[in-house]
Coordinates of C-alpha atoms and ligand atoms in Angstrom, one line a residue:
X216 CA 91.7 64.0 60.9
X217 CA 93.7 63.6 64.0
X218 CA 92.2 60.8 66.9
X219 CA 93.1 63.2 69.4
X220 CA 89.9 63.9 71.8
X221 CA 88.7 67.2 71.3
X222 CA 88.9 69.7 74.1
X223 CA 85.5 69.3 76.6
X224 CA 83.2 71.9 76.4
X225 CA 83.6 72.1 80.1
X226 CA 86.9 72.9 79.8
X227 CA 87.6 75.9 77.5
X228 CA 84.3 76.2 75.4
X229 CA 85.9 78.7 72.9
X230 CA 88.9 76.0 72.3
X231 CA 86.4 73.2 71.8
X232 CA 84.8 75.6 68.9
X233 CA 88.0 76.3 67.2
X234 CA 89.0 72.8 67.2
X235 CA 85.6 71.6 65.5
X236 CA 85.6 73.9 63.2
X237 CA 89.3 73.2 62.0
X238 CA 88.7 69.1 62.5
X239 CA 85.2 68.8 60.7
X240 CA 87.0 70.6 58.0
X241 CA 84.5 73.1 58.0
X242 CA 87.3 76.1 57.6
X243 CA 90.4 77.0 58.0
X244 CA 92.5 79.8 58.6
X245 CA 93.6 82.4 55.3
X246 CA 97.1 83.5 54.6
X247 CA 95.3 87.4 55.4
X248 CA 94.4 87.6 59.6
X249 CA 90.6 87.6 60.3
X250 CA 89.8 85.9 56.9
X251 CA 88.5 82.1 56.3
X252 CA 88.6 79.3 53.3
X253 CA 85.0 77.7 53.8
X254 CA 86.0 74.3 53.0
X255 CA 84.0 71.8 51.0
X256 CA 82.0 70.0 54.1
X257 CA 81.6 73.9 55.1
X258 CA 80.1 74.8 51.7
X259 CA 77.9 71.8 51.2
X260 CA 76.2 72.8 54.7
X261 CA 76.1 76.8 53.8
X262 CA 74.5 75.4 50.2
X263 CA 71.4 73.7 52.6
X264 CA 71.1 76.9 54.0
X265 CA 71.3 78.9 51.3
X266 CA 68.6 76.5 49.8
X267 CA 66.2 76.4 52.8
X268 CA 66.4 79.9 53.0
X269 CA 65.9 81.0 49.8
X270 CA 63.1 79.3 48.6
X271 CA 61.6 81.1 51.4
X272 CA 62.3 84.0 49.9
X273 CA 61.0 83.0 46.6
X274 CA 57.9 81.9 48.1
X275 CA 57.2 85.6 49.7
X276 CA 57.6 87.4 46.5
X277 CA 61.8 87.8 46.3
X278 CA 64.0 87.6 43.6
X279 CA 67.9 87.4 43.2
X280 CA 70.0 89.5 41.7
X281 CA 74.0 90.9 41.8
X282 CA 75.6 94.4 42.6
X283 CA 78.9 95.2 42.7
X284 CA 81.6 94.5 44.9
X285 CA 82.5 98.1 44.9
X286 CA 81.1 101.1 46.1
X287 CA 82.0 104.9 45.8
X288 CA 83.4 106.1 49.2
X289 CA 81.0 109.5 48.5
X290 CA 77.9 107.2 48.3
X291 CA 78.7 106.0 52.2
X292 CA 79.0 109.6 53.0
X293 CA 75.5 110.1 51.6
X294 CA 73.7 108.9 55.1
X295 CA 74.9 109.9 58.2
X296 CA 74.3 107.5 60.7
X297 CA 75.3 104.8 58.1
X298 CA 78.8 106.2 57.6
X299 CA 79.3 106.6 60.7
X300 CA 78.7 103.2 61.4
X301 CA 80.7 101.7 59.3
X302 CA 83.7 104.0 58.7
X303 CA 85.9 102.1 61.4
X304 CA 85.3 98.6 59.5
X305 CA 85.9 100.0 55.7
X306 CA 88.4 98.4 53.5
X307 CA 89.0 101.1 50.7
X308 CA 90.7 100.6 47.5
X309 CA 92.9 103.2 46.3
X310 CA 94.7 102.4 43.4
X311 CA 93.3 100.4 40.4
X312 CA 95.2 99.2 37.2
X313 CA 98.5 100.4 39.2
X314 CA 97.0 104.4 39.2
X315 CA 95.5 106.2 41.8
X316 CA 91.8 106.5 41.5
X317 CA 89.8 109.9 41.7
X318 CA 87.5 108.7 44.3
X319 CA 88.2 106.2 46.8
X320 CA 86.5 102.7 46.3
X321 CA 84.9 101.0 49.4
X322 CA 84.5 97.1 49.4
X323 CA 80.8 96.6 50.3
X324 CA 80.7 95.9 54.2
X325 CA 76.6 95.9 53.0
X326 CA 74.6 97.2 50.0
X327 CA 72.1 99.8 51.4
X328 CA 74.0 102.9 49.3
X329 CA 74.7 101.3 46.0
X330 CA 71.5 99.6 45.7
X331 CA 69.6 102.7 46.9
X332 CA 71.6 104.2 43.5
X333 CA 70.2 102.1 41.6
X334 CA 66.6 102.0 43.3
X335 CA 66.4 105.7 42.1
X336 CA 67.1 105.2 38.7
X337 CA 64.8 102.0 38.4
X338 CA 61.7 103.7 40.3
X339 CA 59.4 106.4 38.7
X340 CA 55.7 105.3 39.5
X341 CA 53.9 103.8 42.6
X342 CA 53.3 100.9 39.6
X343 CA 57.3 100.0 40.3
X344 CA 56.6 99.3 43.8
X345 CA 56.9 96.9 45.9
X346 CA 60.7 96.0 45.0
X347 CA 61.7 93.2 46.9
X348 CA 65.1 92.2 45.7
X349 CA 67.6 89.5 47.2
X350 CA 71.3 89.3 46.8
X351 CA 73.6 86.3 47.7
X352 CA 77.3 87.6 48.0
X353 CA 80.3 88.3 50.2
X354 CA 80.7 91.6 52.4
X355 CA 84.1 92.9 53.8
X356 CA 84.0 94.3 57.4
X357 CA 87.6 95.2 58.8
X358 CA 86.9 93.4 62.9
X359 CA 89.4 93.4 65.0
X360 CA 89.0 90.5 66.7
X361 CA 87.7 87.7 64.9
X362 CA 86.6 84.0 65.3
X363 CA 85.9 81.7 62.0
X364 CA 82.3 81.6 60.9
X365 CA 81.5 84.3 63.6
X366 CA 83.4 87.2 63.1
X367 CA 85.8 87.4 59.9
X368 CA 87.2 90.5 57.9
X369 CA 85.0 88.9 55.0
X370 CA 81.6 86.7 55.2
X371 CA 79.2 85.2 52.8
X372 CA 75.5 86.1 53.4
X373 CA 72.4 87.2 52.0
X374 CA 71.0 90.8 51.9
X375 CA 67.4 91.6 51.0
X376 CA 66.7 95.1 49.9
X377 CA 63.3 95.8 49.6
X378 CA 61.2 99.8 48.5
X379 CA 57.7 100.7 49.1
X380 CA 55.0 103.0 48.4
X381 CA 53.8 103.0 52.4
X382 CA 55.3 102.9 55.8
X383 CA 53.2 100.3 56.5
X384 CA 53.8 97.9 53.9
X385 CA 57.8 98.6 54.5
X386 CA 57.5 97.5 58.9
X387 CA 55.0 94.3 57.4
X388 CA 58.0 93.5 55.0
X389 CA 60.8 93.7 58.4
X390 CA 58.5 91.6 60.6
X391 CA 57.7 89.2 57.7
X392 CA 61.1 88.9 57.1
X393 CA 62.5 88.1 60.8
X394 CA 59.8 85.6 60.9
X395 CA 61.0 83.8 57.4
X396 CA 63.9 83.6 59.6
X397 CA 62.3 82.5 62.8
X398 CA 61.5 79.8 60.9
X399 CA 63.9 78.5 59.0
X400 CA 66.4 78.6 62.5
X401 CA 63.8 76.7 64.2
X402 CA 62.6 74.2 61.2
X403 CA 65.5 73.8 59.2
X404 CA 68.5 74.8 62.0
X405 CA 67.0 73.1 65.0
X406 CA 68.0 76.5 66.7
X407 CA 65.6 78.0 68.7
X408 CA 65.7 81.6 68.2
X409 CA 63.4 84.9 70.2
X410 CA 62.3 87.5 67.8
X411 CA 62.6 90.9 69.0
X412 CA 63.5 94.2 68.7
X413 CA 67.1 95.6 69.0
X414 CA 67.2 98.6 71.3
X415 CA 68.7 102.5 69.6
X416 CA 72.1 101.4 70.4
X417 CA 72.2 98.3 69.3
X418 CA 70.7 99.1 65.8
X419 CA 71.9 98.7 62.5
X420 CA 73.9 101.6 61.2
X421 CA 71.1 104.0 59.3
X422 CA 67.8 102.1 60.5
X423 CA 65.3 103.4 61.8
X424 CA 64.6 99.8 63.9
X425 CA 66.0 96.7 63.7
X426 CA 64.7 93.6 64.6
X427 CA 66.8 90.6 65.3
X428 CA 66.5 86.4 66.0
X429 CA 68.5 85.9 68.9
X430 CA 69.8 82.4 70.2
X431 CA 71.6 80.7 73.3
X432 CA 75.1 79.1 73.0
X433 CA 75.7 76.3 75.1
X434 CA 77.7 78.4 76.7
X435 CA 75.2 80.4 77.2
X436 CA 75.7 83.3 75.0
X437 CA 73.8 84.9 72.9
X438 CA 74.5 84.9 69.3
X439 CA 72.6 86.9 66.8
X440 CA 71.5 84.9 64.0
X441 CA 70.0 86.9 61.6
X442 CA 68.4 90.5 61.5
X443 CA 65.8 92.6 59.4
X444 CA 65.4 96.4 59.3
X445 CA 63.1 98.9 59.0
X446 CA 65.1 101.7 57.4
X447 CA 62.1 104.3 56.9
X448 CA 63.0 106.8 54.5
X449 CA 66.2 107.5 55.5
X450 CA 67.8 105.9 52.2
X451 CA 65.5 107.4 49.8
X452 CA 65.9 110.4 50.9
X453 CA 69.8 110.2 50.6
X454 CA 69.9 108.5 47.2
X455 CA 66.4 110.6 46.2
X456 CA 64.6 107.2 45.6
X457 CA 60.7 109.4 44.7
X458 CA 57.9 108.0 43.1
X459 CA 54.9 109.6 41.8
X460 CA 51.6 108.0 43.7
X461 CA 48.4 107.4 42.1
X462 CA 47.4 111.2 42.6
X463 CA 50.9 112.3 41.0
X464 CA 52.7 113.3 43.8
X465 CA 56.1 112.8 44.5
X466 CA 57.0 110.3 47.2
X467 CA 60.0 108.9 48.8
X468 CA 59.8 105.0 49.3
X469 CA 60.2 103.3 52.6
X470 CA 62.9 100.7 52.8
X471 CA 64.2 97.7 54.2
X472 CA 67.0 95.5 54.8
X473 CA 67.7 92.3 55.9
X474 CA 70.5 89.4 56.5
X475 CA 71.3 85.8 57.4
X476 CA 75.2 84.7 57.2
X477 CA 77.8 82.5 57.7
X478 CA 77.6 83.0 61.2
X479 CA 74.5 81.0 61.6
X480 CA 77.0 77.8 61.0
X481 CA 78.7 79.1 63.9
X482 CA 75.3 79.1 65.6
X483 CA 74.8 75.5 64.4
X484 CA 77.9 74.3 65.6
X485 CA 77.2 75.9 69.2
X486 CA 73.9 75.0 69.5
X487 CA 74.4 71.0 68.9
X488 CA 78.1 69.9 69.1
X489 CA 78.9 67.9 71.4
X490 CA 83.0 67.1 73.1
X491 CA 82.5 64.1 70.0
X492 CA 82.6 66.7 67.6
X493 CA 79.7 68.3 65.3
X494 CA 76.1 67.4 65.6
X495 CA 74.1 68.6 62.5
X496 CA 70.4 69.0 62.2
X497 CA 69.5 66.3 59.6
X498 CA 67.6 68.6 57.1
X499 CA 70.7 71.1 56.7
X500 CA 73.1 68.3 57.0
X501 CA 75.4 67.8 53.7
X502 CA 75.9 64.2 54.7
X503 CA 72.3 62.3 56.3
X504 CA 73.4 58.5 56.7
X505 CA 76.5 57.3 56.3
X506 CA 77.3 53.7 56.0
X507 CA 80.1 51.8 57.4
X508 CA 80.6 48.1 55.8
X509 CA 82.3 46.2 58.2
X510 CA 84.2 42.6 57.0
X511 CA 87.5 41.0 57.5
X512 CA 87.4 38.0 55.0
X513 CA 87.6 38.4 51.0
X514 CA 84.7 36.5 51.0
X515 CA 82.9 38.6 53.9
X516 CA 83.8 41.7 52.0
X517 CA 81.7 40.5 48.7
X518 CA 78.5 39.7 50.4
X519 CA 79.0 43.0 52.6
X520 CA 79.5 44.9 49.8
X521 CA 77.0 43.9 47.6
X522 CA 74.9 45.0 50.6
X523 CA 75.9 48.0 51.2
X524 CA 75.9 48.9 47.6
X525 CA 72.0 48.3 47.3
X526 CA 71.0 49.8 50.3
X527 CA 72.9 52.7 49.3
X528 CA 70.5 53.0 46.1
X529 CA 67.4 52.1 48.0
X530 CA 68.4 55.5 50.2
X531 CA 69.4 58.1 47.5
X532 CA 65.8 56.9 45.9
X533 CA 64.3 58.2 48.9
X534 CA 65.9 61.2 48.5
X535 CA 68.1 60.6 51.3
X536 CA 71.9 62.1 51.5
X537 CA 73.8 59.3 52.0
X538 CA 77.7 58.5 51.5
X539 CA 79.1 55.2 51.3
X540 CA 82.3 55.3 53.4
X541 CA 84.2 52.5 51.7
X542 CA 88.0 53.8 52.5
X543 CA 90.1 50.3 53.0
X544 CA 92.8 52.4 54.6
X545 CA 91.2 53.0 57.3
X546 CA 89.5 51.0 59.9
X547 CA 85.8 50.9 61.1
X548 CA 86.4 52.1 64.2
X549 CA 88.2 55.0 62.8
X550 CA 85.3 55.9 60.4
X551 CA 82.9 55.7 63.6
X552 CA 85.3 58.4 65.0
X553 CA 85.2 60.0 61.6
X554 CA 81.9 60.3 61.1
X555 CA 80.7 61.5 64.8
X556 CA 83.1 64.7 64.2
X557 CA 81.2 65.6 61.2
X558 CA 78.0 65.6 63.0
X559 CA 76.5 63.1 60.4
X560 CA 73.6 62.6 61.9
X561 CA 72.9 58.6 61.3
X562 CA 75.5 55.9 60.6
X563 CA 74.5 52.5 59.2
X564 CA 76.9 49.7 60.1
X565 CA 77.1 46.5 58.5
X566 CA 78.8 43.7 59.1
X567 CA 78.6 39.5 57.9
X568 CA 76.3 39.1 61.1
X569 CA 74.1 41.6 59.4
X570 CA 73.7 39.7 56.1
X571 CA 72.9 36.2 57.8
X572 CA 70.4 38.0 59.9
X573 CA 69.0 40.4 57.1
X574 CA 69.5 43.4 59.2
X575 CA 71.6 46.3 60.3
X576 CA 73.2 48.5 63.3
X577 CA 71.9 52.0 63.0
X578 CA 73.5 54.7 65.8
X579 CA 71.7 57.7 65.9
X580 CA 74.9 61.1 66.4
X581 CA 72.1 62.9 69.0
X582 CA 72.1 60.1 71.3
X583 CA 75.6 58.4 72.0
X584 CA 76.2 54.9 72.7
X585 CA 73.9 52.4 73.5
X586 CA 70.9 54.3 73.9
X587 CA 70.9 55.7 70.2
X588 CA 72.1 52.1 68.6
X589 CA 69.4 50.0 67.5
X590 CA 69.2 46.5 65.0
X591 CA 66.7 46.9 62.3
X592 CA 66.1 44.7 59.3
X593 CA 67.0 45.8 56.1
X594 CA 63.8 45.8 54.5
X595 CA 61.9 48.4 54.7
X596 CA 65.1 50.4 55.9
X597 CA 64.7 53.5 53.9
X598 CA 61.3 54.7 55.3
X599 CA 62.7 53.8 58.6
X600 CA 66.0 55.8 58.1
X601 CA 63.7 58.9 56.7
X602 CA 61.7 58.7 60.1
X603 CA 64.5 58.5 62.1
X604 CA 66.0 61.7 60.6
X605 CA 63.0 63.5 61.3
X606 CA 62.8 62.4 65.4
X607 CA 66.3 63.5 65.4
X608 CA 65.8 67.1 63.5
X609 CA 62.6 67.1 66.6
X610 CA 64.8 66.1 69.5
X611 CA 68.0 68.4 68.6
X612 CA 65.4 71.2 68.9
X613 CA 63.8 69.9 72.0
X614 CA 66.8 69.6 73.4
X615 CA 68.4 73.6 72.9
X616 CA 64.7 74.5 73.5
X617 CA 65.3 72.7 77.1
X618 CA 68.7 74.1 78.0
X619 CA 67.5 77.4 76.4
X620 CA 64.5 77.6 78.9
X621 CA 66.4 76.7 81.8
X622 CA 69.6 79.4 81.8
X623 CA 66.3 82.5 80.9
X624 CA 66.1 84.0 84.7
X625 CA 63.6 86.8 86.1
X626 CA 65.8 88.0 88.5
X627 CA 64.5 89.9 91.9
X628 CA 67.1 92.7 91.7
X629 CA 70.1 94.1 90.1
X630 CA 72.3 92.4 92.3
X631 CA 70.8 89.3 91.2
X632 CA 71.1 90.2 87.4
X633 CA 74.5 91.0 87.8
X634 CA 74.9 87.1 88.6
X635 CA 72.3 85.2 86.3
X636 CA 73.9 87.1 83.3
X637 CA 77.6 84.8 84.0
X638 CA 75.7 81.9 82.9
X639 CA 72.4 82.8 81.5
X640 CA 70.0 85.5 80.0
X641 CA 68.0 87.8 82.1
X642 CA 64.4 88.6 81.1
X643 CA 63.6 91.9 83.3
X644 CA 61.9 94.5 82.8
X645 CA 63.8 98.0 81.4
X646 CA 62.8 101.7 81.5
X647 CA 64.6 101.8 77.3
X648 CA 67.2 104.6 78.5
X649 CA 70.4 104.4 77.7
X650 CA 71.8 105.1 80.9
X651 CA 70.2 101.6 82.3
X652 CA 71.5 100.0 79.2
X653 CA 75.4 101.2 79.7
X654 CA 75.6 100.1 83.3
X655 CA 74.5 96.9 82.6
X656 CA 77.3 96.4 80.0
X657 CA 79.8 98.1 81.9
X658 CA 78.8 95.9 85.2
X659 CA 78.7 92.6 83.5
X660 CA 79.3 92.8 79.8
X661 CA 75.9 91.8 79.5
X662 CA 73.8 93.5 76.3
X663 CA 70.0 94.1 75.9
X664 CA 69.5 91.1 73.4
X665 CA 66.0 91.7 72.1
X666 CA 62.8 93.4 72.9
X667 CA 59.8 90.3 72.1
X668 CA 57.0 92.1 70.2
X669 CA 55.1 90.0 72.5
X670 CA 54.6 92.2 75.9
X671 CA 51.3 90.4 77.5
X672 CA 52.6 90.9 80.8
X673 CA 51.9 94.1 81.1
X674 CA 53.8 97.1 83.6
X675 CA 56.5 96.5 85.9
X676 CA 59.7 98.3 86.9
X677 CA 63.0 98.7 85.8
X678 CA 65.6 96.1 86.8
X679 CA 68.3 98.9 86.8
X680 CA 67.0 101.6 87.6
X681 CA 63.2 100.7 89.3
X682 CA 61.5 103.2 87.4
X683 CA 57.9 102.1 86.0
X684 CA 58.8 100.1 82.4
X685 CA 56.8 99.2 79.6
X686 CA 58.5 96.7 78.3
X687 CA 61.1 93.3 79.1
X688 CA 64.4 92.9 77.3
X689 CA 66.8 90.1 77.4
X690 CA 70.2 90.8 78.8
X691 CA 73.0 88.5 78.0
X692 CA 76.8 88.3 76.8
X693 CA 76.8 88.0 73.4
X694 CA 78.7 87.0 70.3
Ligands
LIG931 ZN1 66.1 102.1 84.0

């Protein structure tokens, strides 16, 4: 890790990204443009995720399974709003086993087609249904311009593909699914997210509506963190996915989609970083404590490390994460330096002072310097460290809840729009026509976000146009 000082947020806020990113170790650039190596501190933090989220899913009735990596070009053909969609992002494999193949093969950009294939082989009877199947695995999506963790040619993520017997059942499944992912942003991420629809331009490719958590950048941004789709019957009816009811008649299922990816690291990163480096929520956090043993003397560094070495035990039997950083290479300042741009969210210091005294120097990564330091005595310190992880998982969310809340405008006018969008959200009221939508974006590259589901405040007028509108949108520039 270099000491250089990171780029200030202040100053470019997209350099200050990259640079985290490639210093944490998170990821790093591939030898292919618009691809990334997740790197091991990367992983271990998409592994919490992938483990928060999917018991989750377990808990509401999912299971996991694998489909292939490939997909017959013909079977994106099959629906027409999907392949259009996606056409512009398809990488497609030609030749196999050095001959050219009779039908083109498309690397997955998502699963809706091939497991809608299989959907109508594995469905006969209404007593099939629900099917509520989960996959963890990597898609291929050919972007132009791309950003690690946020945008890359290919991503890891999870896609839930679920088929039932009513319409009903199928928009219950969406919703219950974007709030499984409500939650886990907010309780796991520390990211506070607004569930909502997206509008008919900004839907998934093939849905009938898609619903979306959306979150603020501290740049202000929006990034969209994960989203869930109602996708009516439009796939059955391409891949014939019928049942027979209980009166023997032959229906097509309602299905659903629904995904969470590497990009919500990229949401992590831009939702608690700070111009010290990384900032991670404790409970998704690879890395919990780490402690720093601090000594000069061969005879300091016995006591200190017999320390050290016990209160490491005392916190992995609490079930806390904690490393031992016991490099002699290197010195503690260093480590301190170290640590902070890996966004460990407490360090333990200890040094011959400590073991006269019986205590220890905890610093706390949300709150630098002297306000987040504290002395504590080293009994009792694992319940102590355990609390302190869970104030800090509560004020990392207070804290984007507060600079969320205050960069959300109601502007008076479009004029005024047109300015709170450069460095906030706008939540005004919009007639749904496309027309209001497009001159917002072409105005201010500003995008409807999400419509809430929540619309208590009644009528009012549209912010673009002034014509009466049912419902309010979010407008903001996006990821
Ligand atoms: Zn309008």
């Amino acid at each position: 890790m270099s000491e250089e000082k990171l780029t200030p947020r202040a100053v470019d806020f997209s350099e200050w990204y990259n640079q985290i990113v490639l210093r944490a170790e998170m990821a790093d650039y591939a030898p292919v443009r618009g691809c990334m190596v997740v790197r091991p501190y990367g992983w271990a933090l998409w592994e919490n995720i992938q483990q928060a989220l999917d018991r989750r899913f377990k808990e509401t009735g999912h299971v996991n399974a694998a489909f292939p990596l490939f997909i017959p070009m013909s079977f994106l053909e099959k629906e027409k709003d999907h392949v259009k969609g996606f056409s512009p992002e398809l990488a497609v494999v030609t030749i196999g086993g050095g001959e050219k193949l009779e039908e083109p093969l498309v690397v997955r950009p998502t699963s809706e087609t091939i497991i809608g294939y299989m959907y109508s082989k594995w469905i006969k009877s209404y007593r099939d249904l629900p099917v509520l199947i989960n996959q963890w695995g990597n898609v291929v999506r050919w972007e132009l311009r791309t950003r690690l963790f946020l945008r890359t040619l290919e991503f890891y993520w999870q896609e839930g593909h679920t088929a039932h017997a009513t319409e009903q059942e199928a928009r219950q499944e969406t919703q219950r699914m974007l709030d499984v992912y409500a939650d886990f942003a907010i309780n796991e991420g520390a990211v506070p997210v607004i569930k909502g629809d997206k509008s008919q331009a900004e839907k998934f490719a093939g849905a009938s509506l898609s619903a979306s958590i959306e979150a603020m950048m501290q740049d202000t941004r929006a990034l969209q963190a994960g989203t869930s789709h109602f996708l009516a019957q439009n796939f059955a009816k391409a891949f014939n996915i019928q049942f027979l009811d209980e009166n023997n008649t032959l229906q097509y299922t309602w299905t659903t989609s629904w995904g969470l990816s590497t990009r919500f690291i990229g949401a992590i990163i831009m939702t608690h970083g700070d111009d010290q480096g990384l900032v991670l929520p404790p409970r998704l956090a690879p890395i919990q404590a780490v402690i720093v043993p601090i000594f000069k003397s061969e005879s300091e560094a016995a006591s200190v490390m017999e320390a050290v070495t016990r209160i490491q035990a005392e916190l992995k039997a609490a079930g806390i994460r904690v490393k031992l950083d016991d490099r002699t290479e290197v010195t503690p300042g260093f480590k301190f330096n170290d640590w902070e741009m890996r966004g460990v969210p407490l360090r333990i210091e200890i040094g011959p002072k400590d073991i006269e005294k019986g205590t220890v120097a905890l610093a706390r990564r949300d709150k630098p310097g002297k306000e987040g330091k504290s002395f504590v005595p080293q009994a009792g310190l694992a319940a102590l460290v355990a609390n302190i992880l869970v104030d800090i998982q509560k004020s990392l969310l207070e804290r984007a809840t507060a600079f969320r809340d205050s960069h959300i405008f109601d502007p008076k006018d479009y004029a005024e729009l047109t300015q709170v969008v450069q460095n906030g959200w706008a939540y005004s009221y919009w007639c749904e026509s496309a027309e209001c939508e497009t001159r917002v974006k072409e105005d201010t590259k500003a995008t409807t976000r999400c419509i809430p589901l929540d619309q208590s405040n009644g009528k009012g007028k549209c912010i673009v146009c002034g014509k009466e509108a049912e419902k309010k949108v979010y407008f903001a520039r996006a990821y």
